[in-house]
Amino acid sequence: MLDVVNLSHTYGEGPNAHQALGGIDLKVAEGEMVCVVGPSGCGKSTLLRSIAGLIRPTEGQIRIRETTVADTPGDLAVVFQDYSRSLFPWMSVGDNVALPLRRRGKDRTARRAAAAEALEEVGLAAASSKFPWELSGGMQQRVAIARALAYRPSLLLMDEPFGSVDAQTREDLEDLVLKVREHHRMTVLLITHDIDESVYVGDRVVVLTRSPARVAGELSVDLPFPRDQIATRELPAFVHLRAEVGRLVRAKKESPPVQV
Amino acid sequence: MTTTVEGQTTRGMRAGLLAVLARVWLVPIAVAAWELGTRQAGSTYFPPPSQILARMYELWFSGPAAHLFLTDGALGDFLPSLARLFGGWALACVLGIGLGVALGRSRKLSGYIDPLVEFGRAIPPPTLIPLFIILFKMGTQMQVATIVYGVIWPILINTIDGARHVDRVHADTAQAFGLGRAQRLFRIILPAAGPKIFAGVRLSLSLAVILMVVSELVGSTNGIGYQLMFTQQNFDLSGMWGAIVLLGVLGFVLNASFLVVERRVLSWHRRARQTT
Amino acid sequence: MIDRRVVVRGAAGAAVLLIAAELAGRSGLIDPVLLPPMSTVLAGAAGLLADPEFLTDLWGTVIVWATGLLTAIVIAVPLGVLLGTLPRAELAARPLVEFMRPIPSVALLPLVTLLIPYDHGVKITVIVYAAVWPVLINTMYGLRDVDPVAKETLRSFGFGRLAVLARVSVPSAAPFVLTGVRLAAATGLIVAISAELVAGGTDGIGAFMIRAGSGYRTDLILAATLWAGILGLLANMLLVRVQRWAFRWHTERTGA
Ligand SMILES: Nc1ncnc2c1ncn2[C@@H]1O[C@H](COP(=O)(O)OP(=O)(O)OP(=O)(O)O)[C@@H](O)[C@H]1O
Ligand SMILES: [Mg+2]
């Protein structure tokens, strides 16, 4: 599905240049849910922006379903880290969610219905006619997620989507993403800095090194489905995986990539 | 129960009345002082406001009811003035916003055009009147050209600024969800630049009044500016003061009605800023 | 550091416009009497600099403009400080301001010419009337916008109201005042030239243009327009410089 080959990106030129990505190789299979973890500022958002075709990486290649990404691919949705800035303050919540659906060639009523359904899924059915800035931070985040879900992309990119919500909502949203992916057979790439979260939702966890980011190692998560916030987290396998990811994250930059 | 509620509403009304009084008490005092002062002085150049109002009524507002009480003179002066004002202003808005979005969104294009814009807006618009008089002869064309040239700059500059600084996450979101050109323009860029554009358009409205008057003073055979010149030459000072008052009212009404529209259109912006 | 590409593009844009105007004039597409070729205009503009008559006119405009602007500042800043610190006075004065401000100052020209026989006095009066408003409004706005914490800090050290006004309120409102002055300078130049065009007078760029216009000398009109533009550009550049230099702390804080 997604194939990232030797991806490097350097911001700026000359003495101010900053290399954010230092040769990343990453494969995501159809229907897979991959979590990317890495320290703050290592280049996770840069990786996501490159995949979404929002910046042109200085080196390397990105292929989605065997076609090289040059411009923004059509069948992809993004939940940005800056969720509050990613919603348009001049549109109601419902319009925000419905806007991208124009591209799907749906008529007005179909768009409305799809938006209402997605808002229902994130538990915000009542907020449709409100404006984004009338909602709390966590609610805005859920609107951004609803917008991505309503679009029904075959590839969903999420950049720390549960960053600023309370623990309870966060768990609900994690389960929501798991459910939706199951339901609509989406491929998901989820970026997070929360190790527990990556193990809980992922089929596979990819750990990045400090800037310039490289793949420090990856683990496949073979925990049973459906996952449960209490039961899954109690499993010895979960505790073990969590420790493994933690070790990779903390590993010194110089150490060679580990395969587990 | 009911008495307290009533007490509260009367108290509320009294508070509201006091608030209004605190705003307007100076106006009657100023008008009274003006009336008394001018009567005392008895100068021909400063007729008392009552006399100005009487003359305004006589000149413009004593017409038949079918014409909204406007006299033929009023129709002959107001309509051409307003037509030029709004015609020029609307044209400038269309040109300024269109060009501004293009320049704001394309670094390349703005690289070529920016210096010309900088120079163009530095030229004081009335300096072009003599040129426009030769090019277009006296009359409406020349006046509209002056207004368009003069008021386009604040619109253009603000639109460029607003369109250029669309929030990056907004732009990225639009791109990631693959919105087409037209949708990006009408649903993202224009609304995002809206507050800036409106500020420029409002500034341009008051400039348009100035330029309307200048162009009518210099080369016209009708309009409020012409009326100003005509009354001065006939030493009709009350009529001249009347025209000045009329222009003040016109500017005030234009600005106030524009603010109403702006509040409507940009309510999201005002309210979003209040909450954060 | 300025990007070299930007300079090249800007020069290219200006060159294309000049060449197009030149060709339009030469090819007879536009009657050269109405719109002479650019080279003639540029030569004319250079020639004007050696023309003592034009220099007197240019100087006349500058003097009237500068005097008007300074007078407006002297009137508007204290008034703005007063109204900005006394909210009740401001509330009461606002309807008067809102009514007087939109009266285009050029509309006062016919009246002022009757009142003041002295030609520069007429022009200065209308410039002052136009330039007072932006300075007044910005001063008031700046004073209202002063950070209350800064004021209270000083109050808590036992400074009186006047000391707070002088040490906190006025300095932190100063950038707004200067923005107002910049706006006033632009409006002032517009009004100065309008007044010269309407009221004529002995000197001024506008008076020069009327004379050139009556002789159908479009090349001279355009050349004078060019200089008027340069005058406006210089004045704005100067004020921007002053603003940047005097209020570095302000731009650094707001990142503007
Ligand atoms: N537009 C830019 N210009 C220059 N440098 C940038 C830019 N965007 C990001 N960087 C730099 O690139 C590096 C990686 O940034 P990135 O946003 O990808 O990090 P991140 O892993 O997403 O961090 P976080 O977890 O805090 O979101 C950082 O050091 C950052 O300073
Ligand atoms: Mg990030």
Coordinates of C-alpha atoms in Angstrom, one line a residue, chain B residues 1-246:
Chain B
M1 CA -41.4 37.7 43.2
T2 CA -43.0 39.8 40.5
T3 CA -42.2 43.1 42.3
T4 CA -38.5 42.2 42.3
V5 CA -38.6 41.3 38.6
E6 CA -40.3 44.5 37.8
G7 CA -37.9 46.4 40.0
Q8 CA -35.0 44.8 38.1
T9 CA -36.4 45.7 34.7
T10 CA -37.0 49.3 35.6
R11 CA -33.6 49.4 37.1
G12 CA -32.2 47.8 33.9
M13 CA -34.0 50.4 31.8
R14 CA -32.8 53.2 33.9
A15 CA -29.2 51.9 33.6
G16 CA -29.7 51.6 29.8
L17 CA -31.0 55.2 29.7
L18 CA -28.1 56.5 31.7
A19 CA -25.6 54.6 29.4
V20 CA -27.2 56.3 26.3
L21 CA -27.1 59.7 28.1
A22 CA -23.5 59.3 28.9
R23 CA -22.8 58.8 25.2
V24 CA -24.9 61.6 23.7
W25 CA -25.1 64.4 26.3
L26 CA -22.4 66.5 24.6
V27 CA -24.2 66.5 21.3
P28 CA -27.1 68.9 22.2
I29 CA -24.7 71.1 24.2
A30 CA -22.4 71.3 21.2
V31 CA -25.2 72.1 18.8
A32 CA -26.7 74.7 21.3
A33 CA -23.3 76.3 21.7
W34 CA -22.9 76.4 17.9
E35 CA -26.3 78.1 17.5
L36 CA -25.7 80.6 20.2
G37 CA -22.1 81.3 19.3
T38 CA -22.9 81.9 15.6
R39 CA -25.9 84.1 16.5
Q40 CA -23.8 86.2 18.8
A41 CA -21.0 86.6 16.3
G42 CA -23.4 87.3 13.4
S43 CA -20.7 86.5 10.9
T44 CA -21.9 85.8 7.3
Y45 CA -19.3 83.0 7.1
F46 CA -20.7 81.1 10.0
P47 CA -24.5 80.9 9.7
P48 CA -26.3 79.3 12.7
P49 CA -27.2 75.6 12.3
S50 CA -30.9 76.4 12.3
Q51 CA -30.4 78.5 9.2
I52 CA -28.3 75.8 7.6
L53 CA -31.0 73.2 8.2
A54 CA -33.6 75.5 6.8
R55 CA -31.6 76.1 3.7
M56 CA -30.9 72.4 3.3
Y57 CA -34.6 71.7 3.5
E58 CA -35.3 74.4 0.9
L59 CA -32.6 73.2 -1.5
W60 CA -33.1 69.5 -1.3
F61 CA -35.8 68.1 0.9
S62 CA -38.9 70.1 0.1
G63 CA -39.8 68.0 -3.0
P64 CA -43.0 66.0 -3.7
A65 CA -43.8 62.9 -1.6
A66 CA -43.5 60.8 -4.8
H67 CA -39.8 61.6 -4.9
L68 CA -39.3 60.8 -1.2
F69 CA -39.5 64.6 -0.6
L70 CA -36.3 65.2 -2.6
T71 CA -36.3 68.2 -4.9
D72 CA -35.2 68.1 -8.5
G73 CA -32.0 69.8 -7.4
A74 CA -31.3 67.1 -4.9
L75 CA -31.9 64.3 -7.5
G76 CA -29.7 66.1 -10.0
D77 CA -26.9 66.4 -7.4
F78 CA -27.1 63.3 -5.3
L79 CA -27.7 60.7 -7.9
P80 CA -24.7 61.4 -10.1
S81 CA -22.5 61.8 -7.1
L82 CA -23.6 58.5 -5.6
A83 CA -23.4 56.7 -8.9
R84 CA -19.8 57.7 -9.4
L85 CA -19.0 56.9 -5.8
F86 CA -20.4 53.4 -5.8
G87 CA -19.5 52.7 -9.4
G88 CA -15.8 53.6 -8.8
W89 CA -15.7 51.9 -5.5
A90 CA -17.3 48.6 -6.7
L91 CA -15.0 48.5 -9.7
A92 CA -12.0 49.1 -7.4
C93 CA -13.2 46.3 -5.1
V94 CA -13.5 43.8 -7.9
L95 CA -10.1 44.7 -9.4
G96 CA -8.4 45.0 -6.1
I97 CA -9.6 41.7 -4.6
G98 CA -9.1 39.8 -7.8
L99 CA -5.6 41.1 -8.4
G100 CA -4.8 40.9 -4.7
V101 CA -5.6 37.2 -4.4
A102 CA -3.5 36.5 -7.5
L103 CA -0.5 38.4 -6.1
G104 CA -0.9 37.0 -2.6
R105 CA -1.0 33.4 -3.8
S106 CA 1.8 33.6 -6.3
R107 CA 5.3 34.5 -5.1
K108 CA 6.5 34.6 -8.7
L109 CA 3.8 37.0 -9.9
S110 CA 4.1 39.2 -6.9
G111 CA 7.9 39.3 -7.5
Y112 CA 7.3 40.9 -10.8
I113 CA 4.5 43.3 -9.8
D114 CA 5.3 44.3 -6.2
P115 CA 7.6 47.2 -7.0
L116 CA 5.0 48.6 -9.4
V117 CA 2.3 48.3 -6.6
E118 CA 4.6 50.0 -4.2
F119 CA 5.2 52.9 -6.5
G120 CA 1.6 53.0 -7.8
R121 CA 0.2 53.5 -4.3
A122 CA 2.7 56.1 -3.4
I123 CA 1.4 58.4 -6.1
P124 CA -1.2 60.7 -4.5
P125 CA -4.4 60.0 -6.6
P126 CA -5.4 63.6 -7.2
T127 CA -2.2 64.1 -9.1
L128 CA -3.7 62.0 -11.8
I129 CA -6.7 64.2 -12.2
P130 CA -5.0 66.6 -14.7
L131 CA -3.9 63.6 -16.8
F132 CA -7.3 62.0 -16.6
I133 CA -8.9 65.3 -17.6
I134 CA -6.8 65.3 -20.8
L135 CA -7.4 61.6 -21.4
F136 CA -11.1 61.3 -20.6
K137 CA -12.2 64.9 -20.8
M138 CA -14.3 66.4 -18.0
G139 CA -17.0 64.2 -16.7
T140 CA -18.0 60.9 -15.3
Q141 CA -15.3 58.8 -16.9
M142 CA -12.6 61.0 -15.5
Q143 CA -14.2 61.0 -12.0
V144 CA -14.7 57.3 -11.9
A145 CA -11.1 56.7 -13.1
T146 CA -9.8 59.0 -10.3
I147 CA -11.9 57.1 -7.7
V148 CA -10.9 53.7 -8.9
Y149 CA -7.2 54.6 -9.0
G150 CA -7.4 56.3 -5.6
V151 CA -9.2 53.7 -3.6
I152 CA -7.9 50.5 -5.1
W153 CA -4.6 50.5 -3.1
P154 CA -5.9 49.8 0.4
I155 CA -8.0 47.0 -1.0
L156 CA -5.2 45.6 -3.0
I157 CA -2.6 45.8 -0.3
N158 CA -4.8 44.3 2.3
T159 CA -6.0 41.5 0.0
I160 CA -2.4 40.6 -0.9
D161 CA -1.5 40.5 2.8
G162 CA -4.5 38.4 3.8
A163 CA -4.2 36.0 0.9
R164 CA -0.5 35.5 1.5
H165 CA -0.8 34.8 5.2
V166 CA -3.4 32.1 5.1
D167 CA -2.6 29.8 8.0
R168 CA -0.4 27.0 6.9
V169 CA -2.4 24.3 8.5
H170 CA -5.5 25.6 6.8
A171 CA -3.8 25.6 3.4
D172 CA -2.4 22.1 4.1
T173 CA -5.7 20.8 5.2
A174 CA -7.3 22.0 2.0
Q175 CA -4.5 20.5 0.0
A176 CA -4.5 17.2 1.8
F177 CA -8.3 16.7 1.2
G178 CA -7.7 17.7 -2.4
L179 CA -10.0 20.7 -2.7
G180 CA -10.1 22.1 -6.2
R181 CA -9.0 25.6 -7.2
A182 CA -12.4 27.2 -7.0
Q183 CA -13.2 25.7 -3.6
R184 CA -9.8 26.7 -2.2
L185 CA -10.5 30.3 -3.4
F186 CA -14.0 30.6 -2.2
R187 CA -14.0 28.5 0.9
I188 CA -10.5 28.9 2.2
I189 CA -8.6 31.8 0.9
L190 CA -11.3 34.5 0.7
P191 CA -12.8 33.7 4.1
A192 CA -9.4 33.5 5.7
A193 CA -8.4 36.8 4.2
G194 CA -11.8 38.3 4.9
P195 CA -11.0 40.4 8.0
K196 CA -8.1 42.0 6.2
I197 CA -10.0 42.6 3.0
F198 CA -12.9 44.2 4.9
A199 CA -10.5 46.5 6.7
G200 CA -9.1 47.7 3.3
V201 CA -12.5 48.0 1.7
R202 CA -13.8 50.2 4.6
L203 CA -10.8 52.5 4.4
S204 CA -11.3 52.7 0.7
L205 CA -15.0 53.8 1.2
S206 CA -14.0 57.0 3.1
L207 CA -11.3 57.6 0.5
A208 CA -13.8 57.3 -2.2
V209 CA -15.9 60.1 -0.7
I210 CA -12.9 62.4 -0.6
L211 CA -12.0 61.7 -4.2
M212 CA -15.6 62.1 -5.4
V213 CA -15.6 65.6 -3.9
V214 CA -12.2 66.5 -5.3
S215 CA -13.0 65.3 -8.8
E216 CA -16.3 67.2 -8.7
L217 CA -14.7 70.3 -7.4
V218 CA -12.2 70.3 -10.2
G219 CA -14.2 69.2 -13.2
S220 CA -17.9 68.6 -13.1
T221 CA -21.2 70.2 -13.9
N222 CA -23.2 68.4 -11.3
G223 CA -22.8 66.5 -8.0
I224 CA -22.4 67.5 -4.4
G225 CA -18.9 68.7 -4.9
Y226 CA -20.1 70.9 -7.8
Q227 CA -22.9 72.2 -5.6
L228 CA -20.3 73.2 -3.0
M229 CA -18.4 75.2 -5.6
F230 CA -21.6 76.7 -7.0
T231 CA -22.9 77.9 -3.6
Q232 CA -19.5 79.4 -2.8
Q233 CA -19.4 81.4 -6.0
N234 CA -22.9 82.6 -5.4
F235 CA -22.0 83.5 -1.9
D236 CA -24.8 81.2 -0.6
L237 CA -23.0 80.3 2.6
S238 CA -25.9 78.5 4.2
G239 CA -26.1 76.3 1.1
M240 CA -22.4 75.7 1.2
W241 CA -22.5 74.7 4.9
G242 CA -25.5 72.5 4.0
A243 CA -23.4 70.6 1.5
I244 CA -20.6 70.1 4.0
V245 CA -23.1 68.8 6.6
L246 CA -24.6 66.6 3.9

